[in-house]
CSV table of C-alpha atoms in Angstrom, one decimal:
chain,number,residue,atom,x,y,z
A,962,MET,CA,273.4,34.4,231.2
A,963,GLN,CA,269.9,35.3,229.8
A,964,ARG,CA,268.4,32.3,228.1
A,965,GLY,CA,267.1,32.4,224.6
A,966,GLU,CA,264.1,31.1,222.5
A,967,ALA,CA,264.0,27.5,223.6
A,968,GLY,CA,262.8,26.7,223.1
A,969,SER,CA,267.3,35.3,231.7
A,970,SER,CA,269.2,36.7,238.4
A,971,PRO,CA,270.3,34.8,241.1
A,972,VAL,CA,268.2,33.6,244.0
A,973,VAL,CA,266.8,36.2,246.1
A,974,GLY,CA,267.4,35.6,250.0
A,975,GLU,CA,269.5,32.4,249.1
A,976,LYS,CA,269.9,30.0,252.1
A,977,ALA,CA,273.2,29.2,253.6
A,978,GLY,CA,274.6,26.1,252.3
A,979,GLU,CA,272.5,26.1,248.8
A,980,GLU,CA,274.1,25.3,245.6
A,981,GLU,CA,275.5,28.7,244.0
A,982,ASP,CA,273.7,29.7,241.2
A,983,ASP,CA,275.7,29.6,237.8
A,984,PHE,CA,273.6,32.3,236.1
A,985,GLY,CA,272.8,29.6,233.5
A,986,TYR,CA,276.2,29.1,232.1
A,987,ARG,CA,275.9,25.4,232.7
A,988,LEU,CA,273.6,25.2,229.7
A,989,PHE,CA,276.5,27.0,227.4
A,990,PRO,CA,279.6,24.9,228.2
A,991,ASP,CA,281.5,26.3,225.3
A,992,ARG,CA,281.4,29.6,227.4
A,993,LYS,CA,284.1,28.3,229.7
A,994,LYS,CA,286.6,26.7,227.0
A,995,PRO,CA,289.4,28.5,225.4
A,996,PRO,CA,288.3,30.0,221.9
A,997,GLN,CA,289.0,27.9,219.2
A,998,SER,CA,290.9,28.9,216.0
A,999,PHE,CA,288.8,29.8,212.8
A,1000,LEU,CA,290.5,26.7,211.3
A,1001,VAL,CA,289.4,24.4,213.5
A,1002,ARG,CA,285.9,25.9,213.9
A,1003,SER,CA,285.6,25.7,210.0
A,1004,LEU,CA,286.0,22.2,210.2
A,1005,PHE,CA,282.4,21.8,211.9
A,1006,THR,CA,279.3,21.6,209.5
A,1007,PHE,CA,277.3,22.9,212.3
A,1008,HIS,CA,279.6,25.9,212.7
A,1009,ASN,CA,279.6,26.8,209.0
A,1010,LYS,CA,275.9,26.3,208.7
A,1011,CYS,CA,275.3,28.5,211.8
A,1012,GLN,CA,277.4,31.4,210.4
A,1013,LEU,CA,275.7,31.1,207.2
A,1014,MET,CA,271.9,31.3,208.6
A,1015,LEU,CA,273.4,34.1,210.9
A,1016,ARG,CA,274.5,36.1,207.9
A,1017,MET,CA,270.9,35.4,206.2
A,1018,THR,CA,269.2,36.6,209.3
A,1019,LEU,CA,271.3,40.0,209.7
A,1020,GLU,CA,270.8,40.9,205.9
A,1021,THR,CA,267.4,39.9,205.3
A,1022,ASN,CA,265.1,39.5,208.5
A,1023,PRO,CA,263.2,42.8,209.2
A,1024,TYR,CA,262.9,42.0,212.9
A,1025,ALA,CA,266.7,41.7,213.2
A,1026,GLN,CA,267.2,44.8,210.8
A,1027,LEU,CA,265.2,46.9,212.9
A,1028,LEU,CA,266.9,45.8,216.3
A,1029,LEU,CA,270.4,46.4,214.6
A,1030,GLU,CA,269.5,49.9,213.6
A,1031,ALA,CA,268.1,50.7,217.0
A,1032,MET,CA,271.1,49.6,218.9
A,1033,LYS,CA,273.3,51.6,216.6
A,1034,GLN,CA,271.4,54.8,217.3
A,1035,SER,CA,271.5,53.9,220.9
A,1036,GLY,CA,275.4,53.8,220.7
A,1037,CYS,CA,275.8,50.1,220.7
A,1038,THR,CA,276.7,49.1,217.2
A,1039,VAL,CA,276.7,45.3,216.7
A,1040,PHE,CA,279.5,43.6,214.7
A,1041,ASN,CA,278.9,40.1,213.6
A,1042,ASP,CA,282.4,38.7,214.6
A,1043,ARG,CA,282.5,40.4,218.0
A,1044,HIS,CA,278.9,40.0,219.4
A,1045,PHE,CA,277.7,36.9,217.7
A,1046,SER,CA,279.2,33.0,218.7
A,1047,CYS,CA,278.2,30.2,217.1
A,1048,GLU,CA,278.6,27.3,219.9
A,1049,ASN,CA,277.4,23.9,221.1
A,1050,CYS,CA,275.0,24.1,224.1
A,1051,ASP,CA,272.8,22.3,226.3
A,1052,GLY,CA,270.2,20.2,224.1
A,1053,CYS,CA,267.4,22.2,225.7
A,1054,VAL,CA,268.3,25.8,224.6
A,1055,SER,CA,268.7,27.5,221.5
A,1056,GLY,CA,270.3,30.7,222.4
A,1057,GLY,CA,271.5,33.0,225.2
A,1058,PHE,CA,272.8,36.5,225.8
A,1059,ASP,CA,275.7,36.8,227.8
A,1060,SER,CA,275.5,40.2,229.4
A,1061,ALA,CA,279.2,40.2,230.9
A,1062,LYS,CA,280.6,39.9,227.5
A,1063,SER,CA,277.9,41.5,225.6
A,1064,GLN,CA,277.6,38.7,223.2
A,1065,ILE,CA,274.8,36.6,221.6
A,1066,VAL,CA,275.2,32.7,221.8
A,1067,LEU,CA,273.6,30.5,218.9
A,1068,CYS,CA,273.5,27.3,219.7
A,1069,GLN,CA,274.8,25.5,216.3
A,1070,ASN,CA,273.7,21.8,217.4
A,1071,ASN,CA,270.2,22.9,218.2
A,1072,ILE,CA,269.3,25.5,215.2
A,1073,ARG,CA,268.6,23.7,212.1
A,1074,GLN,CA,266.1,25.8,210.4
A,1075,GLN,CA,266.4,29.5,209.2
A,1076,SER,CA,263.1,30.4,210.5
A,1077,HIS,CA,264.3,29.1,214.0
A,1078,MET,CA,267.6,31.3,213.6
A,1079,ASN,CA,265.4,34.3,212.6
A,1080,ARG,CA,263.6,33.8,215.9
A,1081,VAL,CA,266.4,33.0,218.1
A,1082,VAL,CA,268.5,36.0,216.6
A,1083,THR,CA,265.6,38.6,217.2
A,1084,HIS,CA,264.9,37.2,220.9
A,1085,GLU,CA,268.5,37.8,221.9
A,1086,LEU,CA,268.8,41.1,220.1
A,1087,ILE,CA,265.8,42.3,222.2
A,1088,HIS,CA,267.9,41.3,225.4
A,1089,ALA,CA,270.9,43.0,223.6
A,1090,PHE,CA,268.9,46.2,223.1
A,1091,ASP,CA,267.3,46.3,226.5
A,1092,HIS,CA,270.9,45.9,227.9
A,1093,CYS,CA,272.1,48.8,225.7
A,1094,ARG,CA,269.3,51.4,226.6
A,1095,ALA,CA,268.8,50.5,230.1
A,1096,HIS,CA,270.6,49.7,233.3
A,1097,VAL,CA,269.7,46.2,233.4
A,1098,ASP,CA,270.6,44.2,236.6
A,1099,TRP,CA,270.7,40.8,235.1
A,1100,PHE,CA,272.0,39.1,237.9
A,1101,LYS,CA,270.6,40.6,241.2
A,1102,ASN,CA,267.2,42.0,240.2
A,1103,VAL,CA,264.8,39.3,239.0
A,1104,LYS,CA,262.3,41.8,238.0
A,1105,HIS,CA,264.9,43.5,235.5
A,1106,LEU,CA,265.1,39.9,234.1
A,1107,ALA,CA,261.7,39.1,234.0
A,1108,CYS,CA,260.9,42.4,231.8
A,1109,SER,CA,263.4,41.7,229.3
A,1110,GLU,CA,262.2,38.1,228.9
A,1111,ILE,CA,258.5,39.6,228.6
A,1112,ARG,CA,259.4,41.8,225.9
A,1113,ALA,CA,261.6,39.0,224.1
A,1114,ALA,CA,258.5,36.7,224.1
A,1115,ASN,CA,256.3,39.6,223.0
A,1116,LEU,CA,258.3,41.0,220.3
A,1117,SER,CA,260.3,38.2,218.9
A,1118,GLY,CA,257.5,36.1,216.9
A,1119,ASP,CA,258.1,33.6,220.1
A,1120,CYS,CA,254.3,33.7,220.4
A,1121,THR,CA,252.9,33.8,216.9
A,1122,LEU,CA,249.7,31.8,216.0
A,1123,MET,CA,252.0,29.5,213.8
A,1124,ASN,CA,254.5,28.9,216.3
A,1125,GLU,CA,251.7,28.1,219.3
A,1126,ILE,CA,249.8,25.9,216.8
A,1127,ALA,CA,253.0,23.9,216.3
A,1128,ARG,CA,253.2,23.5,220.0
A,1129,PHE,CA,249.4,22.5,220.1
A,1130,LYS,CA,248.4,25.5,221.9
A,1131,PHE,CA,245.8,27.7,220.5
A,1132,GLY,CA,242.2,28.8,220.6
A,1133,LEU,CA,242.1,30.7,224.1
A,1134,LYS,CA,241.1,34.4,224.7
A,1135,ALA,CA,244.0,36.5,225.3
A,1136,HIS,CA,246.4,33.6,224.2
A,1137,HIS,CA,249.2,35.9,223.1
A,1138,GLN,CA,249.6,37.2,226.7
A,1139,THR,CA,249.1,33.7,227.9
A,1140,CYS,CA,252.0,32.8,226.0
A,1141,VAL,CA,254.5,35.4,226.6
A,1142,ARG,CA,253.8,35.0,230.5
A,1143,ASP,CA,254.4,31.4,230.4
A,1144,ARG,CA,257.6,31.4,228.2
A,1145,ALA,CA,259.1,34.3,230.5
A,1146,ILE,CA,258.5,32.4,233.4
A,1147,ARG,CA,260.0,29.3,231.6
A,1148,SER,CA,263.3,31.3,230.6
A,1149,ILE,CA,263.8,32.5,234.0
A,1150,LEU,CA,263.4,29.1,235.8
A,1151,ALA,CA,266.0,27.8,233.0
A,1152,VAL,CA,268.9,30.2,234.1
A,1153,ARG,CA,268.3,31.2,237.7
A,1154,LYS,CA,267.7,28.9,240.9
A,1155,VAL,CA,264.5,30.6,242.1
A,1156,SER,CA,261.2,28.8,242.7
A,1157,LYS,CA,258.3,28.8,240.3
A,1158,GLU,CA,256.4,30.9,242.6
A,1159,MET,CA,259.2,33.5,242.8
A,1160,ALA,CA,259.5,33.4,238.9
A,1161,GLU,CA,255.8,33.8,238.6
A,1162,LYS,CA,255.7,36.9,241.0
A,1163,ALA,CA,258.2,38.5,239.4
A,1164,VAL,CA,256.7,38.4,236.0
A,1165,ASP,CA,253.3,39.2,237.2
A,1166,GLU,CA,254.5,42.4,239.1
A,1167,VAL,CA,256.0,43.7,235.9
A,1168,PHE,CA,254.0,42.0,233.0
A,1169,ASP,CA,251.6,45.2,232.1
A,1170,VAL,CA,254.2,47.6,231.8
A,1171,CYS,CA,256.8,45.4,230.1
A,1172,PHE,CA,254.1,43.9,227.6
A,1173,ASN,CA,253.1,47.2,226.6
A,1174,ASP,CA,256.8,48.5,226.3
A,1175,LEU,CA,257.2,48.0,222.4
A,1176,GLU,CA,260.4,49.7,221.6
A,1177,PRO,CA,261.9,49.6,219.1
A,1178,PHE,CA,258.8,48.1,217.3
A,1179,GLY,CA,256.2,50.6,218.1
A,1180,ARG,CA,253.9,47.5,217.6
A,1181,ILE,CA,253.8,44.1,218.3
A,1182,PRO,CA,255.0,42.3,215.0
A,1183,HIS,CA,253.0,39.2,214.8
A,1184,THR,CA,254.2,38.7,211.3
A,1185,ARG,CA,256.9,39.3,208.9
A,1186,THR,CA,254.7,41.8,207.4
A,1187,ASP,CA,254.1,43.6,210.6
A,1188,ALA,CA,257.9,43.8,211.2
A,1189,LYS,CA,258.5,45.3,207.8
A,1190,ARG,CA,256.0,47.9,208.4
A,1191,ALA,CA,257.5,48.5,212.0
A,1192,TYR,CA,260.9,48.9,210.4
A,1193,ARG,CA,259.8,51.2,207.7
A,1194,ASP,CA,258.1,53.2,210.4
A,1195,PHE,CA,261.3,53.3,212.5
A,1196,GLN,CA,263.2,54.7,209.6
A,1197,ASN,CA,260.6,57.1,208.9
A,1198,ARG,CA,260.4,58.3,212.5
A,1199,ASP,CA,264.1,58.8,212.4
A,1200,ARG,CA,264.2,60.7,209.3
A,1201,TYR,CA,261.6,63.1,210.7
A,1202,ASN,CA,263.3,63.7,213.9
A,1203,ALA,CA,266.6,64.4,212.2
A,1204,ASN,CA,264.6,67.5,210.2
A,1205,LEU,CA,263.3,69.1,213.5
């Protein structure tokens, strides 16, 4: 399970007798429960609000729209009912990508604002895009996990200036890179039983390559305006390629 924006590989060389890694599923207890009927789910206000905010994100948010189109062109069309699930989660997470089921989990008890939903959906769609386009070994290769977490933090808006000011973190040189690195490490530690040193090493070893992998945006979308331009450029690029 890849942990989402809060705010995503088992232990390498695990010692005998250590507690088995649950790959972060402890943070998403509803994953282990039988699915509820639509009628039962519809009785919960959190679930209804989550579904409404999700629909708004998918229909209006340029980050999400670009990723949905890129995934479709990569052969991985996303369907709302199949690939998204609003569930109750641990209090420290907002979402996650369940690679075993190719499903994005949205934490209905922790996502209360539309802007938050936009970031979480974008973050998780980046994981889903990576899962679609590459042979990502989520469970055995911590570097693969680190790379996707770096990309998600870099491209989803997690580290925008406004978000960092809200966290009382701002004003440092190369702060965006620092934020991306720190959030990638946090995400790995939340869902994998690895040491902080191991998480930091994995992130540092792949940071330059993965930080500069800007697909499918082609740029770091620091603002919604940047995301709109990236979406327009992506559409124009595909039209150009189609005419070759």
